[in-house]
Structures are given as C-alpha cells and as structure tokens.
Coordinates of C-alpha atoms in Angstrom, one line a residue:
X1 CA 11.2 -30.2 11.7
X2 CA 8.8 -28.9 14.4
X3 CA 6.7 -25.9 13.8
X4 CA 8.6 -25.1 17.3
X5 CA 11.9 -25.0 15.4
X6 CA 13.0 -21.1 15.0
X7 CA 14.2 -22.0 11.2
X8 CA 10.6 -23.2 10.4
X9 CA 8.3 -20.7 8.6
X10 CA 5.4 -20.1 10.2
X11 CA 1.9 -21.2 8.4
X12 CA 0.0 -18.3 6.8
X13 CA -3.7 -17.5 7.4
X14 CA -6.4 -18.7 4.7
X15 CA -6.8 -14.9 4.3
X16 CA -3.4 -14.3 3.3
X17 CA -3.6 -16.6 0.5
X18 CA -6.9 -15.3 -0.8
X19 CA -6.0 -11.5 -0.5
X20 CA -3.3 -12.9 -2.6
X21 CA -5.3 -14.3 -5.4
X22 CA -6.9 -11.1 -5.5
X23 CA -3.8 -8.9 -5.8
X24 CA -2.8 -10.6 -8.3
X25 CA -6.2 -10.3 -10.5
X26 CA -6.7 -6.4 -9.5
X27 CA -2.7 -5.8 -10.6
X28 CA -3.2 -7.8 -13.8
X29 CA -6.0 -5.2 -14.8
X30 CA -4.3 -2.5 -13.3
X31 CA -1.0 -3.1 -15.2
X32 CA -3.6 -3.8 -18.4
X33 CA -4.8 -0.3 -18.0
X34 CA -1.9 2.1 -16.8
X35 CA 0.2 1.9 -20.3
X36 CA -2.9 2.8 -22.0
X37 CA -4.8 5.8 -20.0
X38 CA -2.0 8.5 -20.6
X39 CA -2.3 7.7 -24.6
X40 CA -6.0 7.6 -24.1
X41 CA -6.2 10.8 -22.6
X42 CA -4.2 12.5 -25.1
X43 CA -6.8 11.0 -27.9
X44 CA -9.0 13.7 -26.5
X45 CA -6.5 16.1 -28.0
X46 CA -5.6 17.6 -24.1
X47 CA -2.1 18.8 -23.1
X48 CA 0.6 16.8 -21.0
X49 CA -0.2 18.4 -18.3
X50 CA -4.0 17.6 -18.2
X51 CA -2.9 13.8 -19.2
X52 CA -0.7 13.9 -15.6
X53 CA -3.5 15.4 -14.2
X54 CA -5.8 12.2 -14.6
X55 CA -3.1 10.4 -12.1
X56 CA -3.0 13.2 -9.7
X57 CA -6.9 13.4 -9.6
X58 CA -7.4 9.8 -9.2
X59 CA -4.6 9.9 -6.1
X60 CA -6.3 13.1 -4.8
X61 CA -9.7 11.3 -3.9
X62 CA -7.7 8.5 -2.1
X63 CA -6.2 11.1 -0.3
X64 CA -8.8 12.5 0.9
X65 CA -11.2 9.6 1.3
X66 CA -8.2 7.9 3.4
X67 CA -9.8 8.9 6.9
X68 CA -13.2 7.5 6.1
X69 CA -11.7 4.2 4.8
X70 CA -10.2 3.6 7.9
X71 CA -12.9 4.5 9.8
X72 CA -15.1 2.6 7.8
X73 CA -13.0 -0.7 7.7
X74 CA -12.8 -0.2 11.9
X75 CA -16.9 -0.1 12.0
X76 CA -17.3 -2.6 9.0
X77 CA -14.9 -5.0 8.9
X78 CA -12.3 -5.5 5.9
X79 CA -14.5 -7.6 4.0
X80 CA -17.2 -5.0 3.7
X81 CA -14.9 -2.4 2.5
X82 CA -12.6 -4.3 0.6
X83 CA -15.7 -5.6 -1.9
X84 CA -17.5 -2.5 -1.9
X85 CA -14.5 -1.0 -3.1
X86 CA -13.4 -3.4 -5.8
X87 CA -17.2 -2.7 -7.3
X88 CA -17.0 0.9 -7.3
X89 CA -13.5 1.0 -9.0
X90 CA -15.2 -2.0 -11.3
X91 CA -18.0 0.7 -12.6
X92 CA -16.1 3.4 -12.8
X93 CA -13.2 1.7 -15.2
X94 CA -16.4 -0.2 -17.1
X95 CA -17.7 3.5 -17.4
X96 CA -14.1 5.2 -18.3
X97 CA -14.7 2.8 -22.0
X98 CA -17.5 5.2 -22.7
X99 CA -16.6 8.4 -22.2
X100 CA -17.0 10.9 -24.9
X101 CA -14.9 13.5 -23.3
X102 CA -11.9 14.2 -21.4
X103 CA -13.8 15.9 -18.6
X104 CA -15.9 12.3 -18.1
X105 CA -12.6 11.0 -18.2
X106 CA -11.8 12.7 -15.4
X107 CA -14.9 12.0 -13.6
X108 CA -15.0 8.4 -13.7
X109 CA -11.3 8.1 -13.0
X110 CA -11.8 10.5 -9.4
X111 CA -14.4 8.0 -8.4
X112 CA -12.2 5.1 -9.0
X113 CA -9.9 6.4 -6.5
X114 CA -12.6 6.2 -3.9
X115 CA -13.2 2.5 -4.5
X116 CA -9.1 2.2 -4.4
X117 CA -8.3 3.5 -1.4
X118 CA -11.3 2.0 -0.1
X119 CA -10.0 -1.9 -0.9
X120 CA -6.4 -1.2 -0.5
X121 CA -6.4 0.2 3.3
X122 CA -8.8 -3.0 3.9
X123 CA -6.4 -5.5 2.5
X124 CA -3.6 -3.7 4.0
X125 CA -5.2 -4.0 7.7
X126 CA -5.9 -7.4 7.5
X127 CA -2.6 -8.0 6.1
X128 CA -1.3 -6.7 9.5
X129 CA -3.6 -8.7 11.5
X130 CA -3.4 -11.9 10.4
X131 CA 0.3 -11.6 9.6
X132 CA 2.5 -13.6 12.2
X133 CA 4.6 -11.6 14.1
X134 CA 7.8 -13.2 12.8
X135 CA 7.4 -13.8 9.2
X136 CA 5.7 -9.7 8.4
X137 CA 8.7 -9.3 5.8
X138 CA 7.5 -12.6 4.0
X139 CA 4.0 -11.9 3.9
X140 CA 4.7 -8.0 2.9
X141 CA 6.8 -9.7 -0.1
X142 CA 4.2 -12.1 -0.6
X143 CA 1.6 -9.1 -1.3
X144 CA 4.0 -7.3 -3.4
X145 CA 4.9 -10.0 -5.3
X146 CA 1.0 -11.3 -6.3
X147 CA 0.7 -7.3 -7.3
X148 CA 3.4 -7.2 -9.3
X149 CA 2.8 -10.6 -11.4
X150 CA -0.4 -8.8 -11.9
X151 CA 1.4 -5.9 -13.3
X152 CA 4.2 -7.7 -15.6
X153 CA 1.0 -9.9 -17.0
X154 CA -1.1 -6.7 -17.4
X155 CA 0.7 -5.6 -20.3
X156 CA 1.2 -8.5 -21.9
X157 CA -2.3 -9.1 -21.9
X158 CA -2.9 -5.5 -23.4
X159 CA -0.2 -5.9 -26.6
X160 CA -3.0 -9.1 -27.3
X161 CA -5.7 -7.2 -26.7
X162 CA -4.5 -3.8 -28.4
X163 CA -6.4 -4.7 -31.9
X164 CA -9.6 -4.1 -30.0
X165 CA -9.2 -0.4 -29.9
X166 CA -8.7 2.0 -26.8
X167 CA -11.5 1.4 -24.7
X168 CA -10.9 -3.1 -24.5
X169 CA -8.6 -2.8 -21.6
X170 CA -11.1 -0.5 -19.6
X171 CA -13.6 -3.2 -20.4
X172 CA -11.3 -6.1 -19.4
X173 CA -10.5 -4.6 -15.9
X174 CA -13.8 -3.5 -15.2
X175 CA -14.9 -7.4 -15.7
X176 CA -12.1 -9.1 -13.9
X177 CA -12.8 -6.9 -10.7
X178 CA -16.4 -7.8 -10.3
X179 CA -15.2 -11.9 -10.2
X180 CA -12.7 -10.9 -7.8
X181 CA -15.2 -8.9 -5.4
X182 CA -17.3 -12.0 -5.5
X183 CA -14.7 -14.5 -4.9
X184 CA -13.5 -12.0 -2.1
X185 CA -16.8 -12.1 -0.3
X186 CA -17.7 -15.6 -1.0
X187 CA -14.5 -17.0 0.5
X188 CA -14.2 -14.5 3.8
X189 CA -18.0 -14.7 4.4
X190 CA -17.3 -16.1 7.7
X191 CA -13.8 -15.1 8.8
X192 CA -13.7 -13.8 12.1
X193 CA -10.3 -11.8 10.9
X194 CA -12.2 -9.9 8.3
X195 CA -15.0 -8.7 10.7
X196 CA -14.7 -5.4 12.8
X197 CA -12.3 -4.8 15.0
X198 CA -13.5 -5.3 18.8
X199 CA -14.2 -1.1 19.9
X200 CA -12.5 -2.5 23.1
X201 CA -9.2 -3.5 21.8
X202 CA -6.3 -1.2 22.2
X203 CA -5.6 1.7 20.1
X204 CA -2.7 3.2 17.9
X205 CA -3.6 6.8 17.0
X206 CA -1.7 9.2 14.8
X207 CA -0.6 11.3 17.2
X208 CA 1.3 8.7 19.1
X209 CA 2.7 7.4 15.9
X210 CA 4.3 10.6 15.0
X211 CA 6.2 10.2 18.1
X212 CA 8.1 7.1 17.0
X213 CA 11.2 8.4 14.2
X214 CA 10.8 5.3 12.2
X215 CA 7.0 6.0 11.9
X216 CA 8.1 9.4 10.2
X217 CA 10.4 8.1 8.0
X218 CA 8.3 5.5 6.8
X219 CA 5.8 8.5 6.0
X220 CA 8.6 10.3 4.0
X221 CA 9.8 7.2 2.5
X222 CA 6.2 6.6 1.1
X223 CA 5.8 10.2 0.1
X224 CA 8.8 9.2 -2.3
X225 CA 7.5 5.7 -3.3
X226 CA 4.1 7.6 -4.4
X227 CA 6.0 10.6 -6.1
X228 CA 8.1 7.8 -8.4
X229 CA 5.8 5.2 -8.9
X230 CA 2.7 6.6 -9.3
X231 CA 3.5 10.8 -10.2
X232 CA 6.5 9.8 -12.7
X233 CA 6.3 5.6 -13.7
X234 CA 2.9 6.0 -14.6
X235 CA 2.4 9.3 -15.6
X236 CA 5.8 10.2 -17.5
X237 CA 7.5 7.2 -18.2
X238 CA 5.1 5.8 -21.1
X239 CA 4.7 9.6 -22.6
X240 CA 8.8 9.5 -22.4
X241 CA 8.7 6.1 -24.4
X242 CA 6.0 7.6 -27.4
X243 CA 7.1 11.0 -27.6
X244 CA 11.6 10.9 -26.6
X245 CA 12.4 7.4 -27.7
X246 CA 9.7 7.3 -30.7
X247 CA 8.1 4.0 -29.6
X248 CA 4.3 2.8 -29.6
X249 CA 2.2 2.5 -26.8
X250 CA 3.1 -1.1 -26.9
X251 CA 6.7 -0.4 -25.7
X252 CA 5.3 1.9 -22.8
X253 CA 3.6 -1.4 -21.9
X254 CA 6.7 -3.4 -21.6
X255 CA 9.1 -0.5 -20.1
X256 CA 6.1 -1.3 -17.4
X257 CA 6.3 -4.9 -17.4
X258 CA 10.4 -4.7 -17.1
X259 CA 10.3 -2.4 -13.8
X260 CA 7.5 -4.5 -12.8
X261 CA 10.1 -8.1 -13.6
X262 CA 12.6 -6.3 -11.3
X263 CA 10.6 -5.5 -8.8
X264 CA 9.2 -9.4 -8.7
X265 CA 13.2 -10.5 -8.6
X266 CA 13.4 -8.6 -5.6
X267 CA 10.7 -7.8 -3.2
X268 CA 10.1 -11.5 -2.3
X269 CA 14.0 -12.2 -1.1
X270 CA 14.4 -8.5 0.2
X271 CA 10.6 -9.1 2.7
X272 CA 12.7 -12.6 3.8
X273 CA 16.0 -11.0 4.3
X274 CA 14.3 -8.2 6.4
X275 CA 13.1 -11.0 8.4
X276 CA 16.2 -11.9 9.6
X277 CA 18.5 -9.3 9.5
X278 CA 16.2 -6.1 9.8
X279 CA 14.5 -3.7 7.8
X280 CA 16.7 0.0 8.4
X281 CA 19.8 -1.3 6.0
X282 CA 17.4 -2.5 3.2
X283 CA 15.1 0.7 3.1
X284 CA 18.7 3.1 2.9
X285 CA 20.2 0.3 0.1
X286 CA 16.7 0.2 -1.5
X287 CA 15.8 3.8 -1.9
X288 CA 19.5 5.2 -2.4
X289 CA 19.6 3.1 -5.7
X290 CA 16.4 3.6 -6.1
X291 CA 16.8 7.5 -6.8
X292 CA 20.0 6.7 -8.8
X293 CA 18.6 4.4 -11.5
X294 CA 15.6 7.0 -11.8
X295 CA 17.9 9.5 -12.6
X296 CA 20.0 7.3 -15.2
X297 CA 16.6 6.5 -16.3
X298 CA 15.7 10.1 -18.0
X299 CA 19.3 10.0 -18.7
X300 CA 18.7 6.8 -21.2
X301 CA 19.1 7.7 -24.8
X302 CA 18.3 4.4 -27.0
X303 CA 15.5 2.2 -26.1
X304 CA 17.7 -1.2 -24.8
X305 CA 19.7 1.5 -22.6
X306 CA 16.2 2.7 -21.3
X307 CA 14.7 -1.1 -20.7
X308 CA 17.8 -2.1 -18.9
X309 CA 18.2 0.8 -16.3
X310 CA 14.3 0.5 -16.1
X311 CA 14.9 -3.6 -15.0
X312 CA 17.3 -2.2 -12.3
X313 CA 14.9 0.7 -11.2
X314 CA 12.5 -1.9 -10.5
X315 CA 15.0 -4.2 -8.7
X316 CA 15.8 -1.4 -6.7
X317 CA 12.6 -0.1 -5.4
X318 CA 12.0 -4.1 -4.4
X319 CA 14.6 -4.3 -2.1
X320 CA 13.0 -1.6 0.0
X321 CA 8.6 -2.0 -0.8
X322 CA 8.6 -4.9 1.5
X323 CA 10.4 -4.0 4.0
X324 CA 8.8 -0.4 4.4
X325 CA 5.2 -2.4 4.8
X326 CA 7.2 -4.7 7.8
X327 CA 7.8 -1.6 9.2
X328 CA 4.1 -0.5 9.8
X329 CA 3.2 -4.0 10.6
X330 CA 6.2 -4.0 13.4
X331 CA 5.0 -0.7 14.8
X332 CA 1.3 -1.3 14.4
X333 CA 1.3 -5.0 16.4
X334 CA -1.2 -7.6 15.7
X335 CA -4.1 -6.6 17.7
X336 CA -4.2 -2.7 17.8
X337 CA -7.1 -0.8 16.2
X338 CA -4.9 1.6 14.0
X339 CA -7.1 2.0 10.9
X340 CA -6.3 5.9 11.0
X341 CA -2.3 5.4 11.3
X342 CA -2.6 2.9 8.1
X343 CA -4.7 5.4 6.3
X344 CA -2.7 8.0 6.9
X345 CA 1.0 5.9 6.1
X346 CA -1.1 5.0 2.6
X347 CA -2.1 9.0 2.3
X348 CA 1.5 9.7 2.0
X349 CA 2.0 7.8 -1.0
X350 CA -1.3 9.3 -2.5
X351 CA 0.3 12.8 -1.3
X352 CA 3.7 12.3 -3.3
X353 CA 1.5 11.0 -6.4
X354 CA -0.3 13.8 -5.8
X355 CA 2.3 16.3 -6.0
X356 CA 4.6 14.0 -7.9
X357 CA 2.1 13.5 -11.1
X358 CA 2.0 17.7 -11.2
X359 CA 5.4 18.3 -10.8
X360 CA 6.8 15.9 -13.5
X361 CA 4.3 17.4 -15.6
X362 CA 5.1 21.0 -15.8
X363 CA 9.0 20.0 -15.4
X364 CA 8.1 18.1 -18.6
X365 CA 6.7 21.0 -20.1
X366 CA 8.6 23.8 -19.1
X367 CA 12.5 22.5 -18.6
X368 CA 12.9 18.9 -20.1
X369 CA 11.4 15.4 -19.3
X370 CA 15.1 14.5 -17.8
X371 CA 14.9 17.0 -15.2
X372 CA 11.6 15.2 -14.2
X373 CA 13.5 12.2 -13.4
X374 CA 16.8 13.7 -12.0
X375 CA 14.3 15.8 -9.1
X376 CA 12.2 12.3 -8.9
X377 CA 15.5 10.7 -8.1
X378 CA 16.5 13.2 -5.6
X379 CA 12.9 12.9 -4.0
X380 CA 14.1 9.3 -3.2
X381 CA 17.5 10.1 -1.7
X382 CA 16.4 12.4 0.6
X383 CA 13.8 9.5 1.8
X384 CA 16.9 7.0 1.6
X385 CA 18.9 9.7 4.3
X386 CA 16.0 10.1 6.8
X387 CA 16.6 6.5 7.4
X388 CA 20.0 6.7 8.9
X389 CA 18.5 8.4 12.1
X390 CA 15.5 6.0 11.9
X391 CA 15.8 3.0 14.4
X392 CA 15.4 -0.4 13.5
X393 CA 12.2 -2.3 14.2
X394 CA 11.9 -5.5 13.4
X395 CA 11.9 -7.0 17.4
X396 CA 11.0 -4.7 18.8
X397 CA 8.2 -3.5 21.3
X398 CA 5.0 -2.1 19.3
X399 CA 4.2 2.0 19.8
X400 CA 2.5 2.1 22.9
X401 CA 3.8 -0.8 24.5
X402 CA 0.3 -2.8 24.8
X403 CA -0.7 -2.8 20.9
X404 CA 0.3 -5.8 20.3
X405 CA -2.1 -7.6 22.9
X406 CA -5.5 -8.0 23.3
X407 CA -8.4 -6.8 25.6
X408 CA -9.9 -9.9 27.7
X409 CA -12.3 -7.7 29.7
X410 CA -11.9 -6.3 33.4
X411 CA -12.7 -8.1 36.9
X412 CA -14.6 -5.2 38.2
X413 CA -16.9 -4.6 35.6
X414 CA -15.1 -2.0 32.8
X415 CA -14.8 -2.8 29.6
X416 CA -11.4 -2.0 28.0
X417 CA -9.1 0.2 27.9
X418 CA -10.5 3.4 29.0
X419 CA -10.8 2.0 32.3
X420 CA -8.1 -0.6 32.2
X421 CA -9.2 -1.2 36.0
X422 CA -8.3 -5.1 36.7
X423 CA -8.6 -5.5 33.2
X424 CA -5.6 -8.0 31.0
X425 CA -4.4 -8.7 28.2
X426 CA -3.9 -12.2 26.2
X427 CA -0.2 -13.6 26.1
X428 CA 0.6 -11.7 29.3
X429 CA 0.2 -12.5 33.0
X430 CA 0.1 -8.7 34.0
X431 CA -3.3 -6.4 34.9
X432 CA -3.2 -3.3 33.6
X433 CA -3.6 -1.2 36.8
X434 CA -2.5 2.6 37.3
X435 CA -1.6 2.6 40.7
X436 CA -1.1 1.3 44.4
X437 CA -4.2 2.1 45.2
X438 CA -5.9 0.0 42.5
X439 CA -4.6 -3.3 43.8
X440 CA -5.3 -2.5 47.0
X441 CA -8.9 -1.5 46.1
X442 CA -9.2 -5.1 44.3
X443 CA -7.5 -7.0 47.4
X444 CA -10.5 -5.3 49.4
X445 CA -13.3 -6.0 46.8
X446 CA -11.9 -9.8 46.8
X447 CA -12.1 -9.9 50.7
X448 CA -15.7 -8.4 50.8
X449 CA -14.5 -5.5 53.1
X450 CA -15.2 -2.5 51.0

C-alpha cells in the first residue's frame, strides 16, 4: 500500500513521538501527585474549602499567565517554553515536599501553574503544527492517550511509594520532570517545527475565532472539561472516597487510575473515528454521558458501585477529549500563528477549574457532596447541547480561509500579509491581491511602463 492510498495512515513527525514520551512522564508524576495533595493539604489541619482552593489557585495562574505563554511560544519557539516550563513546575513540586505550612503550600503550588500552562500551550501548538491535516483525531488521541498511561501509572506508582511518607511523591515528580526537560531539549535542539513561528505567516486572532460557532462551543465544552476534571475529579472525588465511602488515600489513587483506564479505552478509537466520520456527533455522545455518569457518580453508595460508574465516567469523557482538540486543530490550520486563540481555548478549561474547584467546595460544605456532582453533571450537558447548533469541522476550510497556508514572500517587495501585494501562498497557485487595480499595477511594473 502506497502512502498515496486514502486508507494509509499518514507518517507522524519525530516531534509527535517525543512530545509523546514526555506526556507520558509528566502524567505519570502528575497522576503520582493528584491523589495525594488534597490529603496533604488537610494535614495542615485546613478546611475543605481551603483544600479545593489549592486546585483553583494553581488553575488561576494558568489562567492568567495564558496570554504571555502564547505570546511567548510565538517569539520563542515551543522548545524554549515548553522546557522552561517543565523546570519551573519541577522546583516548585521539589519545593511543595518542604513546606512547613499551608500558606507555602499554596505558594509553591501558584507557581507551578505558571510553569504548566507554560509547557502545555507549547506542546499543544506544536501538536497543531506538525499534525497532518488528515490524521488530527489520531494524533489528539495519541496525546491523550500517552497523558493518560501517565495518569493510570501515577497511582500505582504512589500505593508503592506510600510508605515513604507524604512529601515522596512531591520528590518523585519533581525528579522525573527535570529528565524530561532535558530529553525535551536535547532531542528538538534543532527542529525547525519547534522554533518561532515566521512573524510573516498568517494570523488567527481571537476575535475572528469568536465568529466561527464551533469555536464557541469548543470554548464552553472546555469550560466543562476544566469544571469536571480538574474543579470536581481532582478536588472532590478523592475527599468523597476518604471521608463518604471511608477508604484510604490509596483508594482515591485508584478511583483515579480507573477514570484514567476508561479514558485510555476510549480516547485513542474515539480521535480515529473522528477522523473519518467527524467530530460534532462524538463531542454531543461524549459530553451527554459524560454529565450522566458524573451524576450517578455522587449518587454511588458502596465502593465497587463507585469504581464502576467511575470506569464509565472516564470512558465517557474519552469519546469526546480527542475530538474537541481536532476541533482547534481543524479551525486553527497548519501554518497560522494563533498562539493567542490556543491560549485562550486552554484558559477555558483553567476558567471552569477555576470556578469548578470553588463551587464543588462550598456545595460540599454547605448542601452535600452529591449535589457537587449532580451540578458538575449538568455543567456538562449544557456543553453537550451547544453542540447541536455547532457545525461540523473536520474538512472543512480553516477560519479565515488562508490559515492553513503559508507566506512565500511578495514580487514587489512586501513582506507578508499586511501588504499581501503580489504576495502567495505555498500549496496554491493564487496571489493574494485586493483588487483590479493591483494586477493591473503588476502587468505595468512587469512591462517597465510605470
């Protein structure tokens, strides 16, 4: 079989397989960690409340450090700002092992969310780069997927390392991201993908990505995906496990791992499938059951009740994670400098964490830890609803028509876009010219009769 052949899967950039690598180190520490920081917290003798409150202030500095991450990768390059953020969130998670209060706690866990959203919007740009314009489901399930082995291995790794006190996985995490931010750099040290972005190339801002109705729902849809994920799976779920079901902090670590199995069972096969048949009808499927199992979830009264509609929560916000990602990367294109409209899709999901993380926690407090998950659920079906007005993507032309080319330079002397005088782009025969007059000026300039 040819690589011509339309059934033959196109062959992945180098990149693609070392971001890969990477995701699945950062996840493994990640998933190490997140069972243990609300218990952690709580050792400081601090309220539920303030225990939420360490999610919502790490998602609140990668909300607000969003815009200068994607400015930064723009200037910089991915590789720049991918590394330095894997070492800041290394010495801030080394540090969180040291802490003698729940205010340096705090501290070192709001600087780790600079580092994070600095790496994650640089992996997720070059993801959208370098991935090939028919196979952006497959590499979007292929990220997911090396995050997620990450996060089922995380907690294994921590019921082995739990005899080591508290402060080991902090430790652990802290090590295993300073040999990733060196393997990172080594091995894209001279990839042309992971430099900056030509300042010439065409641009997709924010405001002409609000115009496009998928764009918006993909915003709410992450807004969700950041309220249940991070604001209630991270910050309720293992608090629901120690203090409703009256398990350890070991079996917060595998009601992690179990989402985390589901999730693996289906974001690779759900990216594929979008491939083929779209990505509309998986997002509505994905995010409908999606808010049902969450409410079944705080619904669960025995522990294999809890573990099984956890699996299926997991399964369920598969089906849609990659093919919400495919939908940036189809309205993004290949070639457009759009660092701001990634940054500001990835604020979304720090936004619902945001909001998420405090809301659980006071419904928690004041009403009952299932109303947490029954609004968290309904969070998601809302999402699931603005789809059905939502076009579908996948083939279709990038926002702003010319996004997915790239700037070869202009006859006459200008040098991109601004002037887009007798200037073209690569993979099509056309000159970007604004009127009449224009050609004739050229035919004239050709001729020597100005």
């Amino acid at each position: 079989m040819t690589s011509d052949s339309p059934a033959a899967k196109p062959r992945l950039q180098r990149e693609i397989w070392v971001l890969l690598v990477a995701n699945v180190l950062i996840a493994l520490g990640y998933g190490l960690v997140s069972p243990v920081l609300p218990v952690y917290a709580r050792h400081f003798g601090v309220s539920i409340s303030a225990t939420t409150f360490l999610i919502t202030v790490f998602a609140l500095t990668r909300l607000l450090f969003a815009p200068v991450s994607g400015l930064l990768v723009q200037r910089l390059g991915e590789r720049w700002v991918y590394v330095a953020g894997l070492l800041i969130v290394s010495v801030s998670t080394t540090a969180c092992a040291f802490v003698q209060s729940y205010g340096q706690l705090l501290f070192f866990r709001a600087l780790g969310g600079i580092g994070s959203t600095m790496f994650f919007i640089a992996a997720v740009g070059l993801m959208i780069r370098i991935s090939p314009e028919d196979a952006r489901g497959r590499v979007a399930g292929l990220f997911a997927t090396a995050f997620l082995l990450g996060t089922v291995g995380g907690p294994v790794l921590g019921s082995l390392t739990a005899g080591f006190g508290l402060s080991a996985p902090f430790l652990f995490y802290g090590s295993v991201l300073i040999v990733t931010a060196t393997g990172v750099f080594v091995s894209l040290r001279h990839s042309h993908l992971a430099e900056a972005a030509e300042s010439t190339g065409p641009t997709v801002s924010v405001r002409t990505a609000l115009g496009n109705r998928a764009y918006r729902s993909a915003l709410l849809s992450n807004f969700a995906t950041g309220w249940s994920v991070f604001g209630l799976r991270v910050a309720l779920v293992p608090l629901f496990v120690t203090e409703v079901l009256g398990r350890g902090p070991s079996f917060a670590g595998l009601t992690l791992a179990v989402v985390g199995i589901g999730n693996v069972c289906a974001v690779l096969p759900s990216g594929q499938l979008s491939d083929r048949i779209g990505r509309r009808g998986l997002l509505i499927a994905g995010l409908a059951a999606s808010g049902v199992t969450t409410v079944l979830l705080g619904a669960s009264a025995s522990l294999v009740v809890f573990l099984l509609v956890a699996y299926l929560t997991g399964v369920a916000s598969g089906i849609y994670g990659s093919p919400q990602q495919a939908v940036i990367s189809d309205l993004v294109g290949n070639q457009a400098r759009a660092g701001t409209a990634v940054a500001t899709y990835q604020m979304m999901a720090d936004f619902g964490s945001i909001v998420g993380s405090l809301a659980v926690g006071q419904i928690a407090e004041r009403m009952s830890f299932e109303w947490g998950f029954a609004i968290s659920g309904g969070v998601l079906l809302v999402a699931a609803l603005t789809w059905l007005w939502a076009p579908e993507t996948r083939d279709r032309e990038p926002i702003g028509g010319a996004a997915d080319a790239t700037w070869l330079g202009s006859v006459d002397g200008d040098t991109g876009p601004a002037g887009q005088r007798g200037g073209q782009l690569r993979g099509s025969a056309e000159v970007l010219l604004h009127s009449e007059d224009d050609t004739a000026e050229q035919c004239r300039d050709a001729r020597g009769d100005r």
